[in-house]
Coordinates of C-alpha atoms (C1' of nucleotides) in Angstrom, one line a residue:
Chain W
M1 CA 101.1 83.8 92.0
L2 CA 99.0 81.5 89.8
D3 CA 95.3 81.2 89.9
I4 CA 94.4 78.0 91.8
K5 CA 91.5 77.6 89.3
L6 CA 93.9 77.4 86.5
L7 CA 95.8 74.7 88.3
R8 CA 92.5 72.8 88.8
E9 CA 91.3 73.1 85.3
N10 CA 94.6 72.9 83.4
K11 CA 97.1 71.0 85.5
E12 CA 98.9 69.9 82.3
L13 CA 99.7 73.5 81.3
V14 CA 101.3 74.2 84.7
E15 CA 103.2 70.9 84.6
V16 CA 104.7 71.7 81.2
S17 CA 105.6 75.2 82.4
L18 CA 107.5 73.8 85.4
K19 CA 109.3 71.2 83.3
N20 CA 110.4 73.9 80.7
R21 CA 111.6 76.0 83.6
N22 CA 113.5 73.1 85.0
I23 CA 111.7 73.2 88.3
K24 CA 110.4 70.3 90.2
I25 CA 107.3 70.8 92.2
D26 CA 104.6 68.2 92.9
L27 CA 101.3 69.8 91.9
S28 CA 99.2 66.9 93.1
V29 CA 100.0 67.9 96.7
I30 CA 98.7 71.4 96.0
L31 CA 95.6 70.0 94.3
S32 CA 94.7 67.7 97.1
L33 CA 95.1 70.6 99.6
D34 CA 92.7 72.6 97.5
E35 CA 90.2 69.7 97.2
E36 CA 90.2 69.2 101.0
R37 CA 89.8 72.9 101.5
R38 CA 86.8 73.2 99.3
K39 CA 85.2 70.2 101.0
I40 CA 85.5 71.8 104.4
I41 CA 84.3 75.1 103.1
Q42 CA 81.1 73.5 101.9
E43 CA 80.6 71.7 105.3
V44 CA 81.4 74.7 107.5
E45 CA 79.3 77.1 105.5
A46 CA 76.3 74.9 105.6
L47 CA 76.7 74.9 109.4
K48 CA 77.1 78.7 109.5
S49 CA 74.0 79.0 107.4
A50 CA 72.1 76.8 110.0
R51 CA 73.4 78.9 112.8
N52 CA 72.4 82.2 111.2
R53 CA 68.8 80.9 110.8
Q54 CA 68.6 79.6 114.3
S55 CA 69.9 82.8 115.8
E56 CA 67.3 84.7 114.0
E57 CA 64.6 82.6 115.5
I58 CA 66.1 82.9 118.9
G59 CA 65.9 86.6 118.5
K60 CA 62.3 86.3 117.5
L61 CA 61.4 84.1 120.5
K62 CA 63.1 86.4 122.9
R63 CA 61.2 89.4 121.6
E64 CA 58.0 87.5 122.2
K65 CA 59.2 86.6 125.7
Q66 CA 59.3 82.9 124.9
D67 CA 61.8 80.3 126.1
A68 CA 64.7 79.9 123.7
S69 CA 67.0 77.7 125.7
V70 CA 66.5 74.6 123.6
K71 CA 67.6 76.3 120.4
M72 CA 70.5 78.0 122.2
A73 CA 71.8 74.7 123.2
E74 CA 71.5 73.4 119.7
V75 CA 73.5 76.3 118.3
G76 CA 76.1 75.7 121.0
K77 CA 76.7 72.3 119.5
I78 CA 76.8 73.6 116.0
N79 CA 79.4 76.2 117.1
E80 CA 81.7 73.5 118.5
K81 CA 81.7 71.8 115.1
I82 CA 82.2 75.1 113.3
S83 CA 85.3 76.2 115.3
E84 CA 86.8 72.8 114.8
L85 CA 86.3 73.0 111.0
D86 CA 87.4 76.7 110.9
G87 CA 90.6 75.6 112.6
S88 CA 91.5 73.0 110.0
L89 CA 90.5 75.3 107.2
A90 CA 92.8 78.0 108.3
G91 CA 95.7 75.5 108.4
L92 CA 94.9 74.2 105.0
E93 CA 94.7 77.7 103.5
K94 CA 98.0 78.6 105.0
K95 CA 99.7 75.6 103.5
L96 CA 98.0 76.1 100.1
N97 CA 99.0 79.7 100.0
E98 CA 102.6 78.9 100.9
A99 CA 102.7 76.4 98.1
L100 CA 101.2 78.7 95.5
L101 CA 103.7 81.5 96.4
L102 CA 106.5 79.2 95.3
L103 CA 105.1 78.5 91.8
P104 CA 106.7 80.5 89.1
N105 CA 104.8 82.4 86.3
I106 CA 103.9 80.5 83.2
P107 CA 106.1 81.3 80.2
D108 CA 104.3 82.8 77.2
K109 CA 103.7 80.5 74.3
S110 CA 106.1 82.5 72.2
V111 CA 109.1 82.0 74.5
P112 CA 111.8 79.6 73.2
L113 CA 112.2 76.3 75.0
G114 CA 115.6 75.7 76.5
K115 CA 117.7 74.1 79.1
D116 CA 119.9 77.0 80.1
E117 CA 121.2 80.4 78.9
K118 CA 122.8 78.8 75.8
D119 CA 119.3 78.4 74.4
N120 CA 118.5 82.1 74.6
T121 CA 117.6 83.6 71.2
L122 CA 119.4 86.5 69.6
I123 CA 116.8 89.0 68.4
R124 CA 118.9 91.8 66.9
T125 CA 122.3 93.4 67.2
L126 CA 122.7 97.2 66.9
G127 CA 125.6 99.6 66.7
S128 CA 129.1 98.6 65.8
A129 CA 131.9 97.8 68.2
P130 CA 134.6 100.5 68.2
K131 CA 137.9 99.6 66.5
F132 CA 140.9 100.1 68.6
S133 CA 144.5 100.4 67.5
F134 CA 145.5 99.2 70.9
I135 CA 144.4 96.6 73.4
P136 CA 141.3 98.2 75.2
K137 CA 141.5 98.2 79.0
T138 CA 138.8 97.2 81.4
H139 CA 136.8 99.9 83.0
W140 CA 138.2 99.2 86.4
A141 CA 141.8 99.6 85.1
L142 CA 140.7 102.8 83.5
G143 CA 138.9 104.0 86.5
E144 CA 141.8 103.5 88.9
A145 CA 144.2 105.2 86.5
L146 CA 141.8 108.1 86.2
D147 CA 141.4 108.1 90.0
I148 CA 137.6 108.1 89.8
F149 CA 137.0 104.7 91.4
D150 CA 138.3 103.6 94.8
F151 CA 137.5 100.0 95.7
E152 CA 139.9 99.7 98.6
K153 CA 138.4 102.5 100.6
A154 CA 134.9 101.1 99.9
V155 CA 136.0 97.8 101.4
K156 CA 137.3 99.6 104.5
I157 CA 134.0 101.6 104.9
A158 CA 131.6 98.8 104.0
A159 CA 132.7 95.5 102.5
S160 CA 133.9 93.9 99.3
R161 CA 131.7 94.5 96.2
F162 CA 131.2 98.1 97.1
V163 CA 132.7 101.0 95.3
I164 CA 133.4 104.7 95.8
L165 CA 133.1 107.0 92.9
K166 CA 135.2 110.1 92.9
K167 CA 135.3 113.4 91.1
A168 CA 134.3 112.9 87.4
G169 CA 133.3 109.4 88.3
A170 CA 130.7 110.6 90.7
G171 CA 129.7 113.3 88.3
L172 CA 129.3 110.8 85.4
E173 CA 127.1 108.6 87.5
R174 CA 124.8 111.6 88.3
A175 CA 124.8 112.7 84.7
I176 CA 123.8 109.2 83.5
V177 CA 120.9 109.0 85.9
N178 CA 119.6 112.5 85.0
F179 CA 120.0 111.9 81.3
M180 CA 118.0 108.6 81.5
L181 CA 115.2 110.2 83.6
D182 CA 114.9 113.0 81.1
V183 CA 114.6 110.7 78.1
H184 CA 112.0 108.6 79.8
T185 CA 109.9 111.4 81.2
K186 CA 109.9 113.1 77.8
A187 CA 108.5 109.8 76.4
G188 CA 105.5 110.0 78.8
F189 CA 106.7 108.1 81.8
T190 CA 105.8 109.6 85.2
E191 CA 108.8 110.0 87.5
I192 CA 108.6 108.4 90.9
Y193 CA 111.1 108.6 93.7
P194 CA 110.3 105.7 95.9
P195 CA 111.2 104.5 99.4
Y196 CA 114.3 102.4 99.5
L197 CA 113.0 100.4 102.4
V198 CA 109.8 98.4 102.0
N199 CA 107.8 96.0 104.1
G200 CA 107.5 92.3 103.8
R201 CA 104.2 92.4 102.1
S202 CA 105.6 94.6 99.3
M203 CA 108.5 92.1 98.8
Q204 CA 106.0 89.3 98.6
S205 CA 103.8 91.1 96.1
S206 CA 106.6 91.7 93.6
G207 CA 107.9 88.2 94.0
Q208 CA 111.1 88.6 96.0
L209 CA 109.6 86.8 99.0
P210 CA 109.3 84.1 100.1
K211 CA 111.6 82.4 97.6
F212 CA 114.5 84.8 97.3
A213 CA 114.8 85.9 101.0
D214 CA 118.6 85.2 100.8
E215 CA 119.1 87.9 98.2
A216 CA 117.6 90.7 100.2
Y217 CA 119.1 92.9 102.9
K218 CA 116.7 92.9 105.8
C219 CA 116.3 95.3 108.8
S220 CA 114.9 92.7 111.1
E221 CA 114.1 95.2 113.9
D222 CA 111.5 96.8 111.7
D223 CA 110.5 94.1 109.2
L224 CA 111.8 96.3 106.4
Y225 CA 113.9 95.3 103.4
L226 CA 116.3 97.3 101.3
I227 CA 114.9 97.3 97.7
P228 CA 116.8 95.2 95.2
T229 CA 115.2 97.2 92.5
A230 CA 112.6 100.0 92.2
E231 CA 110.3 97.4 90.6
V232 CA 109.4 96.5 94.2
P233 CA 108.0 99.8 95.4
L234 CA 106.5 100.5 91.9
T235 CA 104.6 97.3 91.8
N236 CA 103.2 98.1 95.2
M237 CA 102.1 101.6 94.4
H238 CA 98.7 100.4 93.3
R239 CA 98.4 97.4 95.6
D240 CA 94.8 96.5 96.6
E241 CA 93.4 99.0 94.1
I242 CA 90.9 98.7 91.3
I243 CA 91.9 101.0 88.5
N244 CA 89.6 102.5 85.8
E245 CA 90.2 100.8 82.5
D246 CA 90.4 104.2 80.8
S247 CA 93.3 105.4 82.8
L248 CA 95.5 102.4 81.8
P249 CA 98.3 102.1 80.9
Y250 CA 100.2 103.7 83.8
L251 CA 103.8 104.4 82.8
Y252 CA 106.4 105.0 85.5
T253 CA 110.1 105.6 85.6
S254 CA 112.1 105.7 88.8
Y255 CA 115.6 106.3 89.8
S256 CA 116.7 104.3 92.9
A257 CA 119.7 102.8 94.5
C258 CA 119.4 99.0 94.5
F259 CA 120.8 96.6 97.1
R260 CA 121.5 92.9 96.5
R261 CA 123.4 90.4 98.6
E262 CA 124.5 88.5 95.6
A263 CA 124.5 85.3 97.6
G264 CA 125.9 82.5 95.6
S265 CA 127.7 84.6 93.1
Y266 CA 131.2 84.2 94.7
G267 CA 133.9 84.5 92.1
K268 CA 131.6 86.0 89.4
D269 CA 132.4 89.4 88.1
L270 CA 134.7 90.1 91.0
K271 CA 136.2 93.3 89.6
G272 CA 134.7 96.5 88.6
L273 CA 131.2 97.8 88.5
I274 CA 129.4 94.8 87.0
R275 CA 128.4 93.1 90.2
V276 CA 128.2 95.2 93.4
H277 CA 125.9 95.1 96.4
Q278 CA 124.7 98.7 95.8
F279 CA 124.1 100.2 92.4
D280 CA 122.0 102.9 90.8
K281 CA 119.3 102.1 88.3
V282 CA 116.6 103.9 86.4
E283 CA 113.6 101.6 86.2
L284 CA 110.7 101.6 83.7
F285 CA 107.4 100.2 84.8
K286 CA 104.0 99.7 83.2
F287 CA 100.5 98.7 84.4
T288 CA 98.5 97.6 81.4
T289 CA 95.4 95.6 80.4
P290 CA 96.0 91.9 79.5
E291 CA 95.4 92.3 75.8
T292 CA 98.0 95.1 75.4
S293 CA 100.8 93.8 77.6
F294 CA 102.8 92.0 75.0
N295 CA 102.8 95.0 72.7
E296 CA 103.7 97.1 75.6
L297 CA 106.7 94.8 76.3
E298 CA 108.0 95.6 72.8
S299 CA 107.7 99.3 73.3
L300 CA 109.2 99.1 76.8
T301 CA 112.2 97.3 75.4
L302 CA 112.6 99.9 72.7
Q303 CA 112.4 102.6 75.3
A304 CA 115.3 101.0 77.2
E305 CA 117.2 100.6 73.9
E306 CA 116.8 104.3 73.2
I307 CA 119.3 105.1 76.0
L308 CA 121.9 102.8 74.4
K309 CA 121.3 104.3 71.0
L310 CA 121.6 107.9 72.2
L311 CA 124.8 106.9 74.0
K312 CA 126.0 105.2 70.8
L313 CA 126.8 102.0 72.6
P314 CA 126.8 98.8 70.7
Y315 CA 124.4 96.2 72.0
R316 CA 122.2 93.2 71.3
V317 CA 118.8 92.1 72.3
I318 CA 118.3 88.6 73.6
E319 CA 115.1 86.7 74.2
L320 CA 115.5 84.5 77.3
C321 CA 114.5 80.9 77.0
T322 CA 112.1 79.2 79.4
A323 CA 114.8 77.9 81.7
D324 CA 116.7 81.2 82.0
M325 CA 113.7 83.5 82.7
G326 CA 113.1 85.0 86.1
F327 CA 110.5 83.6 88.5
V328 CA 107.9 86.3 87.9
A329 CA 108.3 86.8 84.1
A330 CA 106.2 85.3 81.3
K331 CA 108.5 86.8 78.7
T332 CA 111.8 88.6 78.9
Y333 CA 114.2 90.5 76.7
D334 CA 117.7 91.2 78.0
L335 CA 119.7 94.0 76.5
E336 CA 123.4 93.2 76.5
V337 CA 126.0 96.0 75.9
W338 CA 129.3 95.4 74.3
M339 CA 132.3 95.8 76.7
P340 CA 135.5 95.9 74.7
G341 CA 137.7 95.8 77.8
I342 CA 136.1 92.6 79.1
N343 CA 135.6 91.5 75.5
A344 CA 132.1 90.3 76.1
Y345 CA 128.5 91.4 76.0
K346 CA 127.1 92.1 79.5
E347 CA 123.5 92.4 80.6
I348 CA 122.6 96.0 81.1
S349 CA 118.8 95.7 81.1
S350 CA 116.1 93.1 81.5
C351 CA 112.6 93.8 80.3
S352 CA 109.8 91.5 81.3
N353 CA 106.1 91.1 81.0
C354 CA 105.0 89.6 84.3
T355 CA 101.4 89.3 83.0
D356 CA 99.0 89.0 86.0
F357 CA 101.5 87.2 88.2
Q358 CA 102.5 90.1 90.4
A359 CA 99.1 91.7 90.0
R360 CA 97.5 88.6 91.6
R361 CA 100.0 88.7 94.5
A362 CA 99.5 92.4 94.9
N363 CA 95.8 92.4 94.2
I364 CA 95.8 95.0 91.5
K365 CA 92.8 95.0 89.3
F366 CA 91.1 97.2 86.7
K367 CA 87.3 97.4 86.0
R368 CA 86.6 96.2 82.5
K369 CA 84.0 98.5 81.0
A370 CA 82.6 95.9 78.7
T371 CA 81.7 93.5 81.6
G372 CA 81.8 95.8 84.6
K373 CA 83.9 93.1 86.3
P374 CA 87.3 93.6 87.9
E375 CA 90.2 91.7 86.3
F376 CA 93.9 91.6 87.2
V377 CA 96.1 94.1 85.4
H378 CA 99.4 93.1 83.8
T379 CA 102.7 94.5 85.1
L380 CA 105.9 95.1 83.1
N381 CA 109.3 96.2 84.2
G382 CA 112.6 96.9 82.7
S383 CA 115.9 98.6 83.5
G384 CA 116.3 101.7 81.6
L385 CA 119.2 101.2 82.4
A386 CA 121.5 100.0 85.2
A387 CA 123.7 103.1 85.8
G388 CA 126.9 101.5 87.0
R389 CA 127.0 99.1 84.1
T390 CA 126.3 102.0 81.7
M391 CA 129.2 103.9 83.1
A392 CA 131.4 100.8 82.7
A393 CA 130.3 100.4 79.1
I394 CA 130.9 104.1 78.3
M395 CA 134.4 103.9 79.8
E396 CA 135.3 100.8 77.8
N397 CA 133.8 101.9 74.5
Y398 CA 135.0 105.6 74.7
Q399 CA 138.5 105.0 76.0
Q400 CA 141.5 106.4 74.3
E401 CA 145.0 104.9 74.0
N402 CA 146.3 107.2 76.8
G403 CA 143.6 106.1 79.2
D404 CA 141.4 109.2 78.8
V405 CA 137.6 108.6 78.4
I406 CA 135.6 110.7 76.0
I407 CA 132.1 111.7 77.3
P408 CA 129.3 110.8 74.9
E409 CA 127.8 113.9 73.4
V410 CA 124.4 113.5 74.9
L411 CA 125.9 113.5 78.4
R412 CA 128.0 116.6 78.1
P413 CA 125.2 119.0 79.0
Y414 CA 124.8 117.0 82.2
M415 CA 128.5 117.4 83.0
G416 CA 128.9 121.1 82.5
G417 CA 130.1 120.6 79.0
T418 CA 133.0 118.4 79.9
E419 CA 134.1 116.5 76.8
K420 CA 136.5 114.0 78.4
I421 CA 137.9 112.6 81.6
S422 CA 141.7 112.9 81.4
V423 CA 144.4 111.0 83.3
G424 CA 145.8 113.3 86.0
K425 CA 142.9 115.8 85.9
A426 CA 139.7 113.9 86.5
Chain O
rG1 C1' 109.3 109.7 122.6
rG2 C1' 104.6 111.9 125.6
rA3 C1' 99.1 113.3 125.4
rG4 C1' 94.6 113.2 122.7
rA5 C1' 91.1 112.1 118.4
rG6 C1' 89.8 108.8 114.7
rC7 C1' 89.8 104.5 111.2
rU8 C1' 82.3 102.3 107.9
rG9 C1' 81.1 100.8 100.6
rG10 C1' 84.6 104.9 94.6
rC11 C1' 84.1 109.4 97.8
rC12 C1' 81.5 112.0 101.9
rG13 C1' 78.8 110.4 105.9
rA14 C1' 74.6 107.9 109.4
rG15 C1' 74.7 103.9 112.5
rU16 C1' 77.8 102.8 119.8
rU17 C1' 70.6 100.7 125.1
rG18 C1' 74.2 94.0 120.5
rG19 C1' 69.3 90.9 116.6
rU20 C1' 65.1 92.4 110.8
rC21 C1' 72.7 96.2 108.9
rG22 C1' 76.3 94.5 103.5
rA23 C1' 74.9 98.5 106.2
rA24 C1' 70.4 105.1 105.9
rG25 C1' 71.3 109.5 103.2
rG26 C1' 74.2 112.4 99.8
rC27 C1' 77.8 112.7 95.9
rG28 C1' 79.8 110.0 91.9
rC29 C1' 79.0 106.3 88.1
rU30 C1' 75.6 103.2 84.6
rU31 C1' 71.0 102.6 82.0
rG32 C1' 66.3 104.5 80.6
rA33 C1' 62.7 108.8 80.1
rC34 C1' 62.4 113.9 78.6
rU35 C1' 65.5 117.1 74.7
rC36 C1' 67.5 118.8 68.1
rG37 C1' 71.6 118.1 71.6
rA38 C1' 73.4 119.3 76.4
rA39 C1' 72.2 120.9 81.3
rA40 C1' 68.4 120.4 84.8
rU41 C1' 64.7 116.9 86.3
rC42 C1' 62.5 112.0 87.0
rA43 C1' 63.0 106.4 87.3
rA44 C1' 65.9 102.0 88.0
rG45 C1' 70.6 100.0 89.0
rU46 C1' 75.4 100.4 91.1
rG47 C1' 81.1 96.6 96.6
rU48 C1' 84.7 92.5 96.9
rG49 C1' 86.5 87.6 97.9
rC50 C1' 85.4 82.4 98.5
rU51 C1' 82.1 78.5 97.5
rC52 C1' 78.0 75.5 95.1
rG53 C1' 75.5 75.7 90.2
rC54 C1' 75.4 74.7 82.8
rA55 C1' 72.8 79.0 84.1
rA56 C1' 69.3 81.7 86.7
rG57 C1' 70.6 82.0 91.3
rG58 C1' 72.0 80.2 96.3
rG59 C1' 75.3 80.0 100.6
rU60 C1' 79.2 82.3 103.3
rA61 C1' 82.7 86.0 104.8
rC62 C1' 84.2 91.1 104.9
rC63 C1' 82.4 98.1 108.6
rG64 C1' 91.5 99.2 109.9
rC65 C1' 93.9 94.0 111.4
rA66 C1' 94.0 89.8 114.9
rG67 C1' 91.7 87.5 118.8
rG68 C1' 87.7 87.3 122.7
rU69 C1' 82.5 87.6 125.0
rU70 C1' 77.5 86.0 123.0
rC71 C1' 72.5 81.8 120.5
rG72 C1' 73.7 86.4 117.6
rA73 C1' 78.6 92.1 117.0
rA74 C1' 79.9 97.5 112.5
rU75 C1' 77.9 98.0 117.5
rC76 C1' 80.8 95.2 123.9
rC77 C1' 86.2 93.5 125.6
rU78 C1' 91.7 92.8 124.6
rG79 C1' 96.0 93.4 121.6
rC80 C1' 98.2 95.4 117.2
rG81 C1' 98.5 98.7 112.9
rC82 C1' 97.7 103.2 110.6
rU83 C1' 96.0 108.4 110.1
rC84 C1' 95.4 113.2 112.3
rU85 C1' 96.2 117.2 116.2
rC86 C1' 99.2 119.1 120.2
rC87 C1' 104.1 118.8 123.0
rG88 C1' 109.3 117.4 122.9
rC89 C1' 113.6 116.1 119.7
rC90 C1' 115.7 116.4 114.9
rA91 C1' 118.1 116.5 108.9

RNA sequence: GGAGAGCUGGCCGAGUUGGUCGAAGGCGCUUGACUCGAAAUCAAGUGUGCUCGCAAGGGUACCGCAGGUUCGAAUCCUGCGCUCUCCGCCA
């Protein structure tokens, strides 16, 4: 959420932001709602002030056993006017709030301008793609041959875009998650195991609602939503809190399953583990002060990259342009891993500084020592990494001509020393 | 699921014959005094949002949430939420 004061004082800035994001919203409607609202506030509060003074005098008269009926009648009239104004004020504030909840975060000045994903910037490329003396297979071809994936049974049990992992496939998933958590906790991130179901307020705070309701699985009986990412519960851990400046930054890492309806992605990444309704992810999350958040974004991104480096997977870092960035982000780096079977780079992590956007929605502040005043914190999140896509990348990069898959060295301790998954004996 | 108790400021905790209660007191915290320094002691200060104002400051709202009664509610009424205890059921 944006500060309405920012909108009042710097409409221009917000307009440019919307234009760069390729979003059309009429700000003048919002501003006139705000103007009307403030006008009514002044009116109604003057009346309330009068009422309070009168009531005090009525109390005084009654204690002195004098007649107060004239004043009581006066206040009665004031009250009629007050309840009328309060009514229209509530309506205005509701409308204003709904409008504000639909405004995206303002991109940082450093973010490249662009019209679509073609305008994203390549920041760096690391690792070298493996050389194959044969045509590398896709991870789903490998997985079915190894008998560690079963998509058909998953459709029977659930629906399309679900997967069953079997034997060494299930073990590899578990190994990847544990490995990632170990790396991050050793780096000082506190591990959190969050609820997978969250209430509507939490979804609004982190930015999923109201705009992206289509993307979420909802349990309507209970007003609870399956989390699309651990970012949602993590953002809300400190909702409605005022944190001591000295205890910032808070660093969290969290494994969770993630659930996404993938509405509107028909025909995209139909096969394999790239785009499924349920996947595992290890998330990185930070609460920071405003002045440190952009540095913290750099180190958060490096922390996610560390996993790819340790797994020796080739990847590149992309800075998203204004038009390709998510709703809540002010600046985003995507990590894209090389997938030889698909013959493309695929997003495996997205690291964002959300500045005070989520903090304002979630009402998360810290008390600045210098001023003694509360200010909104900054929140940052990043995948560290998406486990399913990591498994896919490992399989495609570590495949052998006969269809076997070598296990990256750092994962072997997590798989009882297994060095490879072999055809016929996974 | 059934029965009961409770939800007050960073924390603990007064306040339930409605009025001078944004709210006693304690703890904590900040500043100052004392001290070589610390502790102890003493003094003062110490919630948040909105709104008006250049500012100083003013107004208003908030005692779980939403309504209601009343000239006036933390205090009365209704509904909801949450926490705790006991019983039942259960991984």
